[in-house]
Amino acid sequence: MSTQARSLTWQDEVRRVARRVRMRVLEHTLNNNGGYMSQACSSAETLAALYLKIMNLGPSEAPMVPPPFPGVPGPGNTNYFTGAAYNGPRAPHLDRFYLSPAHYALVLYATLIEVGRMAPEGLAQFNQDGSTVEMIGAEHSPGMEVTTGSLGQGLSQAIGVAVARRMRGETGRTWVYMSDGEFQEGQTWEAMQFLSFYKLDRVGIYVDVNGQQCDGAMESVMPIEPLKARLEAFGARVFQVDGHDPEALAAPAALEPDGRPLVVLAYTDPCRGLDLLRRNAPKLHYLRFKSPEERQLYEGELRKMQAEEGV
Amino acid sequence: MELLKRVHAHNIVAWAKDRPEVVVLSADLTSSSEADLFRDTYPDRFFSFGLSEQNMLSVAGGMAREGLTPFVHTFAVFIYRRAYDQIAMSVAYPNLRVRMIGFLPGILTPGGATHQAIEDIAVMRALPNMTILETGDATDVESVLDVAQAVDGPVYVRMLRGEIPRLFDASEPMRFNRARILSRGTDIALLTSGICTEEAMRATSVLKARGVSIQHLHVTTLKPFTDPAVLEAAAGAKYGVITMENHSVIGGLGTAVAEVMVEAGLGKRLVRIGIPDVFAHGASRQYLMKELGLDAMALVRKVEQMVGQALGITEEDLAAVRLTAVHSDAKAEAL
């Protein structure tokens, strides 16, 4: 973070980090001829707000450049680690973070870089053999603590953590970042009914409601709306906010927990900050350039962003 | 033979007394999986999930990451069939200390195909990091928790409930990856697991009296499967090896023994007694064991074939069948 950045309001800082996350993901997508671009466009402000304002995390305890893959967990592997150290130390009063849609890992890595928890060089290891900076983040990946690539399992695993923390009397909160597509999974609703029944109000969920899934627009594949009403029927305390407005994103987290699990539905634009992407609608899940001309257009867009950011 | 009721129900309460990290998770089969006494004794360590096995297994993974040891209690089928992906990714991949206590293994229920875990060992054996244990009597049930708790990773237990026999001395607990040697002999190596051990014991004494010398091992650790006694028994058997299990012949004890024998280059005959790659249906244990060829007479016939001699053994010669009532004080329901 530059000294200039510190003089900004936190809202400005969230917007700035979000812009830079999009820029970094676009740059990466151009360099790799593909990437989860629409996820960056939709989630950048939410992830930035979580790291800069909402979550109470200590400083990163992990190496700025991610160490190589230590091998899969198992009885014979004493070198095994998770990527949780990028989110700071474990302490009773500190929060924990769980990214459930693990294909958002690229956006998470970019966010870690922009908030000063990972070196920019870390992203060069993305999807490289022997690296922890995996394409679909797993528990050894920077910023990750559990393996969530099979959608719908992140919330339940975080609940297990939250139950254990409550049994120990810890005050720190457990934050779960989810995609709206995960509300098509039965397990998510099993988890919601459990959260309500056990009054786990220190679990907070942010959902990227971008209306997109692999096969296209969710409303054409399998609609989940009205999501707020459905979640409220499951006993959750639900806030529907503009997912690009830092103030609106952060406000629900500042409320005193009231016994109900907190869900913030961040309604987002999957093309925010990159209008070019709209030409790919309704298939926005993964950006790959279909022609050199298209690639050039995106390169031009990146140069424009860089100029605006003074990079 | 001594018969005991609700052995696990009482055992886990006593066992967990000074183990505050032990929590029990249940999916609406709390009495049926003998977790009710635990629930009533330690309500703060008991978690009801209702009918939500997928969430339950992933939550168990999260709890285990924080130093708790979840003991998941439900019918075996609802563990590995309903929540396999959750077990694989939330529990087995991170090698977490989650203990899955699966009741009604194999054909131990008239509940039919939906309730009969006939391929659970095959499925769980293929999962990296998974340990698989199976109980065969009251002594096994009393000692399996210690064996499981010593494993630094996930454990799947095929558990017995209700009214169960004590086949083995209470002072000789189950040992990890070590078979119990029930009889010594040189003609046939007989390896049995679970309820098939009791069934085999009905036949082995008669077979011995007819001059067939049997090395009988009761197997409780199905994965890992590296007990040297298995290969020793197989290598020392004049005619061959017989396995007998309350599970499909594909992927269970018989397969594990076959792998050990073939990898050692042991060119001996192997006969697998088990569920012959078919689903079962709703009927009594005794009826299904006879129909599927899992009972003592089925073993006698296989021994006769292996030694190439009719032994003239009839049902009357075998030790009495232990008939268990479908409705019993020891079970919450007729399942």
Tab-separated table of C-alpha atoms in Angstrom, chain A:
chain	number	residue	atom	x	y	z
A	1	MET	CA	0.000	0.000	0.000
A	2	SER	CA	1.327	3.422	-0.864
A	3	THR	CA	1.267	6.320	1.616
A	4	GLN	CA	-1.122	8.057	-0.711
A	5	ALA	CA	-3.527	5.128	-0.355
A	6	ARG	CA	-3.575	5.412	3.429
A	7	SER	CA	-4.920	8.936	3.268
A	8	LEU	CA	-8.014	7.736	1.398
A	9	THR	CA	-11.251	6.870	3.148
A	10	TRP	CA	-11.807	3.148	3.581
A	11	GLN	CA	-14.578	3.300	1.004
A	12	ASP	CA	-12.175	4.835	-1.518
A	13	GLU	CA	-9.596	2.233	-0.596
A	14	VAL	CA	-12.063	-0.602	-1.227
A	15	ARG	CA	-12.916	0.877	-4.624
A	16	ARG	CA	-9.246	1.328	-5.459
A	17	VAL	CA	-8.346	-2.244	-4.472
A	18	ALA	CA	-11.336	-3.537	-6.418
A	19	ARG	CA	-10.232	-1.691	-9.552
A	20	ARG	CA	-6.719	-3.038	-9.177
A	21	VAL	CA	-8.010	-6.591	-8.587
A	22	ARG	CA	-9.919	-6.420	-11.872
A	23	MET	CA	-6.895	-4.969	-13.601
A	24	ARG	CA	-4.615	-7.674	-12.257
A	25	VAL	CA	-7.014	-10.466	-13.165
A	26	LEU	CA	-7.420	-9.043	-16.661
A	27	GLU	CA	-3.654	-8.813	-17.062
A	28	HIS	CA	-3.354	-12.410	-15.887
A	29	THR	CA	-6.142	-13.523	-18.213
A	30	LEU	CA	-4.371	-11.897	-21.164
A	31	ASN	CA	-1.033	-13.466	-20.232
A	32	ASN	CA	-2.583	-16.900	-19.824
A	33	ASN	CA	-5.132	-16.659	-22.611
A	34	GLY	CA	-7.929	-17.376	-20.194
A	35	GLY	CA	-9.236	-16.703	-16.735
A	36	TYR	CA	-12.146	-16.276	-14.361
A	37	MET	CA	-12.730	-12.672	-15.395
A	38	SER	CA	-16.435	-12.225	-14.713
A	39	GLN	CA	-15.884	-13.486	-11.157
A	40	ALA	CA	-13.333	-10.696	-10.650
A	41	CYS	CA	-15.722	-8.142	-12.084
A	42	SER	CA	-18.551	-9.212	-9.785
A	43	SER	CA	-16.690	-9.936	-6.563
A	44	ALA	CA	-13.861	-7.391	-6.432
A	45	GLU	CA	-15.579	-4.886	-4.111
A	46	THR	CA	-16.920	-7.590	-1.799
A	47	LEU	CA	-13.564	-9.307	-1.360
A	48	ALA	CA	-11.842	-5.942	-0.973
A	49	ALA	CA	-14.408	-4.832	1.631
A	50	LEU	CA	-14.032	-8.111	3.513
A	51	TYR	CA	-10.256	-7.770	3.741
A	52	LEU	CA	-10.102	-4.018	4.282
A	53	LYS	CA	-13.121	-3.324	6.460
A	54	ILE	CA	-15.352	-6.210	7.462
A	55	MET	CA	-13.028	-8.927	8.726
A	56	ASN	CA	-10.976	-8.568	11.884
A	57	LEU	CA	-7.797	-10.333	10.768
A	58	GLY	CA	-4.241	-10.086	11.992
A	59	PRO	CA	-1.382	-9.503	9.564
A	60	SER	CA	-0.377	-12.320	7.219
A	61	GLU	CA	1.947	-14.885	8.737
A	62	ALA	CA	2.746	-16.569	5.427
A	63	PRO	CA	5.715	-16.004	3.119
A	64	MET	CA	4.957	-13.218	0.629
A	65	VAL	CA	5.903	-15.572	-2.206
A	66	PRO	CA	3.962	-18.823	-1.726
A	67	PRO	CA	6.160	-21.828	-0.994
A	68	PRO	CA	5.928	-24.835	-3.315
A	69	PHE	CA	3.277	-27.522	-2.881
A	70	PRO	CA	4.177	-29.595	0.188
A	71	GLY	CA	2.306	-32.709	-0.963
A	72	VAL	CA	-1.198	-33.875	-0.176
A	73	PRO	CA	-2.217	-34.271	3.470
A	74	GLY	CA	-1.708	-37.715	4.903
A	75	PRO	CA	-0.128	-39.572	7.782
A	76	GLY	CA	3.317	-39.469	6.169
A	77	ASN	CA	3.392	-35.762	5.309
A	78	THR	CA	4.758	-33.590	8.100
A	79	ASN	CA	5.301	-30.639	5.737
A	80	TYR	CA	1.621	-30.175	5.045
A	81	PHE	CA	0.208	-26.658	5.520
A	82	THR	CA	-2.906	-24.698	4.639
A	83	GLY	CA	-3.061	-21.255	3.075
A	84	ALA	CA	-4.841	-19.816	6.132
A	85	ALA	CA	-1.691	-18.071	7.356
A	86	TYR	CA	-2.250	-15.450	4.608
A	87	ASN	CA	-5.332	-14.452	6.593
A	88	GLY	CA	-3.284	-13.899	9.735
A	89	PRO	CA	-2.864	-15.810	12.976
A	90	ARG	CA	-5.461	-17.966	14.660
A	91	ALA	CA	-6.675	-16.254	17.806
A	92	PRO	CA	-9.902	-16.462	19.798
A	93	HIS	CA	-10.847	-12.857	19.075
A	94	LEU	CA	-9.857	-12.834	15.417
A	95	ASP	CA	-12.070	-13.699	12.458
A	96	ARG	CA	-11.606	-16.556	10.026
A	97	PHE	CA	-12.278	-16.571	6.301
A	98	TYR	CA	-13.483	-19.354	4.011
A	99	LEU	CA	-13.762	-19.054	0.245
A	100	SER	CA	-16.379	-21.539	-0.883
A	101	PRO	CA	-16.411	-21.227	-4.707
A	102	ALA	CA	-12.771	-22.232	-5.109
A	103	HIS	CA	-12.654	-21.198	-8.768
A	104	TYR	CA	-12.707	-17.618	-7.415
A	105	ALA	CA	-9.180	-18.352	-6.196
A	106	LEU	CA	-7.692	-16.160	-8.929
A	107	VAL	CA	-9.670	-13.202	-7.573
A	108	LEU	CA	-8.682	-14.080	-4.013
A	109	TYR	CA	-4.989	-14.214	-4.957
A	110	ALA	CA	-5.275	-10.839	-6.687
A	111	THR	CA	-7.003	-9.445	-3.593
A	112	LEU	CA	-4.290	-10.813	-1.292
A	113	ILE	CA	-1.731	-9.037	-3.460
A	114	GLU	CA	-3.603	-5.746	-3.489
A	115	VAL	CA	-4.120	-5.730	0.285
A	116	GLY	CA	-0.438	-6.521	0.862
A	117	ARG	CA	-0.723	-10.135	2.004
A	118	MET	CA	1.002	-11.750	-0.982
A	119	ALA	CA	3.722	-10.634	-3.368
A	120	PRO	CA	2.699	-9.917	-6.978
A	121	GLU	CA	5.197	-12.592	-8.036
A	122	GLY	CA	2.985	-15.126	-6.278
A	123	LEU	CA	0.472	-14.929	-9.088
A	124	ALA	CA	3.118	-16.034	-11.582
A	125	GLN	CA	2.863	-19.464	-9.963
A	126	PHE	CA	-0.835	-19.699	-10.851
A	127	ASN	CA	-1.648	-23.126	-12.270
A	128	GLN	CA	2.049	-23.994	-12.527
A	129	ASP	CA	3.074	-27.582	-11.773
A	130	GLY	CA	4.284	-28.006	-8.204
A	131	SER	CA	2.733	-24.743	-7.021
A	132	THR	CA	0.162	-24.092	-4.283
A	133	VAL	CA	-1.332	-21.228	-6.277
A	134	GLU	CA	-3.774	-23.611	-7.895
A	135	MET	CA	-6.349	-22.706	-10.490
A	136	ILE	CA	-9.166	-24.136	-8.378
A	137	GLY	CA	-7.846	-23.205	-4.936
A	138	ALA	CA	-7.406	-26.020	-2.436
A	139	GLU	CA	-6.609	-25.804	1.261
A	140	HIS	CA	-2.897	-25.303	0.657
A	141	SER	CA	-3.541	-22.338	-1.649
A	142	PRO	CA	-2.922	-18.775	-0.416
A	143	GLY	CA	-5.898	-17.473	1.563
A	144	MET	CA	-7.600	-20.874	1.663
A	145	GLU	CA	-8.033	-23.149	4.667
A	146	VAL	CA	-10.409	-25.844	3.457
A	147	THR	CA	-10.911	-27.623	0.144
A	148	THR	CA	-14.088	-26.252	-1.357
A	149	GLY	CA	-13.859	-26.858	-5.091
A	150	SER	CA	-16.771	-29.248	-4.870
A	151	LEU	CA	-19.418	-26.573	-4.477
A	152	GLY	CA	-21.644	-26.462	-1.433
A	153	GLN	CA	-19.138	-27.887	1.051
A	154	GLY	CA	-17.470	-24.660	2.183
A	155	LEU	CA	-20.297	-23.388	4.355
A	156	SER	CA	-20.712	-26.716	6.158
A	157	GLN	CA	-16.999	-26.984	6.871
A	158	ALA	CA	-16.937	-23.433	8.192
A	159	ILE	CA	-19.905	-24.303	10.399
A	160	GLY	CA	-17.868	-27.125	11.933
A	161	VAL	CA	-15.141	-24.616	12.701
A	162	ALA	CA	-17.652	-22.139	14.123
A	163	VAL	CA	-19.270	-24.751	16.373
A	164	ALA	CA	-15.882	-25.721	17.788
A	165	ARG	CA	-15.003	-22.061	18.318
A	166	ARG	CA	-18.261	-21.421	20.140
A	167	MET	CA	-17.634	-24.461	22.371
A	168	ARG	CA	-14.319	-22.824	23.297
A	169	GLY	CA	-16.012	-19.499	23.968
A	170	GLU	CA	-14.213	-17.655	21.173
A	171	THR	CA	-15.576	-14.309	20.055
A	172	GLY	CA	-14.043	-14.152	16.579
A	173	ARG	CA	-16.438	-14.443	13.664
A	174	THR	CA	-16.378	-16.944	10.821
A	175	TRP	CA	-16.908	-15.465	7.363
A	176	VAL	CA	-17.884	-17.521	4.353
A	177	TYR	CA	-17.814	-16.192	0.817
A	178	MET	CA	-20.221	-18.041	-1.442
A	179	SER	CA	-21.445	-17.955	-5.000
A	180	ASP	CA	-25.143	-17.823	-5.767
A	181	GLY	CA	-24.914	-21.056	-7.746
A	182	GLU	CA	-24.221	-22.873	-4.491
A	183	PHE	CA	-27.810	-22.205	-3.483
A	184	GLN	CA	-28.794	-24.802	-6.068
A	185	GLU	CA	-27.034	-27.425	-3.948
A	186	GLY	CA	-29.115	-29.248	-1.349
A	187	GLN	CA	-26.226	-29.237	1.099
A	188	THR	CA	-26.358	-25.436	1.327
A	189	TRP	CA	-29.910	-25.592	2.618
A	190	GLU	CA	-28.993	-28.373	5.027
A	191	ALA	CA	-26.309	-26.034	6.315
A	192	MET	CA	-28.694	-23.069	6.569
A	193	GLN	CA	-31.217	-25.022	8.643
A	194	PHE	CA	-28.372	-26.128	10.941
A	195	LEU	CA	-27.093	-22.554	11.336
A	196	SER	CA	-30.543	-21.349	12.334
A	197	PHE	CA	-31.338	-24.235	14.676
A	198	TYR	CA	-28.050	-23.825	16.530
A	199	LYS	CA	-28.256	-20.006	16.419
A	200	LEU	CA	-24.783	-19.653	14.987
A	201	ASP	CA	-24.967	-15.886	14.665
A	202	ARG	CA	-21.213	-15.430	14.541
A	203	VAL	CA	-21.182	-17.036	11.128
A	204	GLY	CA	-21.528	-14.438	8.373
A	205	ILE	CA	-22.068	-15.266	4.734
A	206	TYR	CA	-21.421	-12.997	1.773
A	207	VAL	CA	-22.941	-14.222	-1.466
A	208	ASP	CA	-21.922	-13.070	-4.917
A	209	VAL	CA	-25.316	-12.914	-6.571
A	210	ASN	CA	-24.084	-12.358	-10.106
A	211	GLY	CA	-26.735	-14.552	-11.697
A	212	GLN	CA	-24.189	-16.516	-13.692
A	213	GLN	CA	-23.197	-20.158	-13.865
A	214	CYS	CA	-21.246	-22.414	-16.248
A	215	ASP	CA	-24.175	-23.020	-18.553
A	216	GLY	CA	-25.164	-19.356	-18.713
A	217	ALA	CA	-27.572	-17.086	-16.870
A	218	MET	CA	-28.929	-18.769	-13.761
A	219	GLU	CA	-32.492	-17.818	-14.598
A	220	SER	CA	-32.198	-19.939	-17.743
A	221	VAL	CA	-30.376	-22.827	-16.067
A	222	MET	CA	-31.967	-23.150	-12.617
A	223	PRO	CA	-33.312	-20.057	-10.877
A	224	ILE	CA	-32.794	-19.536	-7.155
A	225	GLU	CA	-34.828	-16.413	-6.638
A	226	PRO	CA	-36.384	-15.117	-4.482
A	227	LEU	CA	-33.205	-15.827	-2.540
A	228	LYS	CA	-33.817	-13.352	0.287
A	229	ALA	CA	-37.265	-14.742	1.013
A	230	ARG	CA	-36.019	-18.303	0.824
A	231	LEU	CA	-33.182	-17.615	3.243
A	232	GLU	CA	-35.457	-15.734	5.610
A	233	ALA	CA	-37.795	-18.698	5.584
A	234	PHE	CA	-34.791	-20.718	6.764
A	235	GLY	CA	-34.351	-18.344	9.692
A	236	ALA	CA	-31.491	-16.214	8.387
A	237	ARG	CA	-31.009	-12.472	8.835
A	238	VAL	CA	-30.694	-11.368	5.247
A	239	PHE	CA	-29.531	-8.128	3.668
A	240	GLN	CA	-29.804	-7.490	-0.033
A	241	VAL	CA	-27.192	-4.935	-1.072
A	242	ASP	CA	-25.453	-3.429	-4.079
A	243	GLY	CA	-22.365	-5.595	-4.297
A	244	HIS	CA	-20.263	-2.766	-5.701
A	245	ASP	CA	-21.066	-0.297	-2.916
A	246	PRO	CA	-18.503	-0.605	-0.093
A	247	GLU	CA	-20.715	1.149	2.449
A	248	ALA	CA	-23.708	-1.074	1.737
A	249	LEU	CA	-21.541	-4.191	1.829
A	250	ALA	CA	-19.994	-3.395	5.189
A	251	ALA	CA	-23.055	-2.089	7.061
A	252	PRO	CA	-24.676	-5.464	7.937
A	253	ALA	CA	-21.414	-6.733	9.422
A	254	ALA	CA	-21.376	-3.851	11.885
A	255	LEU	CA	-24.709	-4.867	13.419
A	256	GLU	CA	-24.856	-6.678	16.738
A	257	PRO	CA	-25.518	-10.403	16.117
A	258	ASP	CA	-29.104	-11.272	17.106
A	259	GLY	CA	-29.149	-15.073	17.122
A	260	ARG	CA	-29.752	-15.480	13.420
A	261	PRO	CA	-27.047	-16.359	10.920
A	262	LEU	CA	-26.124	-13.314	8.852
A	263	VAL	CA	-26.397	-13.470	5.080
A	264	VAL	CA	-25.442	-10.547	2.870
A	265	LEU	CA	-26.654	-10.986	-0.675
A	266	ALA	CA	-24.322	-8.880	-2.770
A	267	TYR	CA	-26.110	-8.295	-6.054
A	268	THR	CA	-23.407	-7.772	-8.612
A	269	ASP	CA	-22.739	-7.083	-12.241
A	270	PRO	CA	-20.535	-9.797	-13.767
A	271	CYS	CA	-19.181	-7.259	-16.267
A	272	ARG	CA	-18.604	-4.380	-13.843
A	273	GLY	CA	-15.573	-2.359	-14.857
A	274	LEU	CA	-15.132	-4.291	-18.103
A	275	ASP	CA	-17.992	-3.533	-20.461
A	276	LEU	CA	-16.318	-5.469	-23.257
A	277	LEU	CA	-17.223	-8.653	-21.416
A	278	ARG	CA	-20.923	-8.072	-22.067
A	279	ARG	CA	-20.349	-9.245	-25.642
A	280	ASN	CA	-19.840	-12.756	-24.247
A	281	ALA	CA	-23.195	-12.881	-22.486
A	282	PRO	CA	-24.833	-15.173	-21.593
A	283	LYS	CA	-21.684	-17.320	-21.289
A	284	LEU	CA	-19.509	-15.408	-18.846
A	285	HIS	CA	-18.115	-18.191	-16.679
A	286	TYR	CA	-14.615	-18.279	-18.181
A	287	LEU	CA	-13.007	-15.774	-20.515
A	288	ARG	CA	-10.933	-17.059	-23.410
A	289	PHE	CA	-10.147	-14.968	-26.454
A	290	LYS	CA	-11.705	-16.245	-29.646
A	291	SER	CA	-9.559	-14.192	-32.026
A	292	PRO	CA	-6.459	-11.980	-32.068
A	293	GLU	CA	-8.772	-9.025	-32.658
A	294	GLU	CA	-10.740	-9.781	-29.523
A	295	ARG	CA	-7.545	-10.150	-27.558
A	296	GLN	CA	-6.391	-6.750	-28.814
A	297	LEU	CA	-9.588	-5.157	-27.615
A	298	TYR	CA	-8.998	-6.513	-24.112
A	299	GLU	CA	-5.351	-5.405	-24.245
A	300	GLY	CA	-6.554	-1.921	-25.053
A	301	GLU	CA	-8.933	-2.085	-22.129
A	302	LEU	CA	-6.098	-3.131	-19.808
A	303	ARG	CA	-3.922	-0.230	-20.999
A	304	LYS	CA	-6.798	2.135	-20.325
A	305	MET	CA	-7.198	0.757	-16.803
A	306	GLN	CA	-3.476	0.989	-16.174
A	307	ALA	CA	-3.414	4.590	-17.339
A	308	GLU	CA	-6.312	5.451	-15.047
A	309	GLU	CA	-4.551	3.808	-12.118
A	310	GLY	CA	-1.253	5.433	-13.028
A	311	VAL	CA	0.473	2.068	-13.377
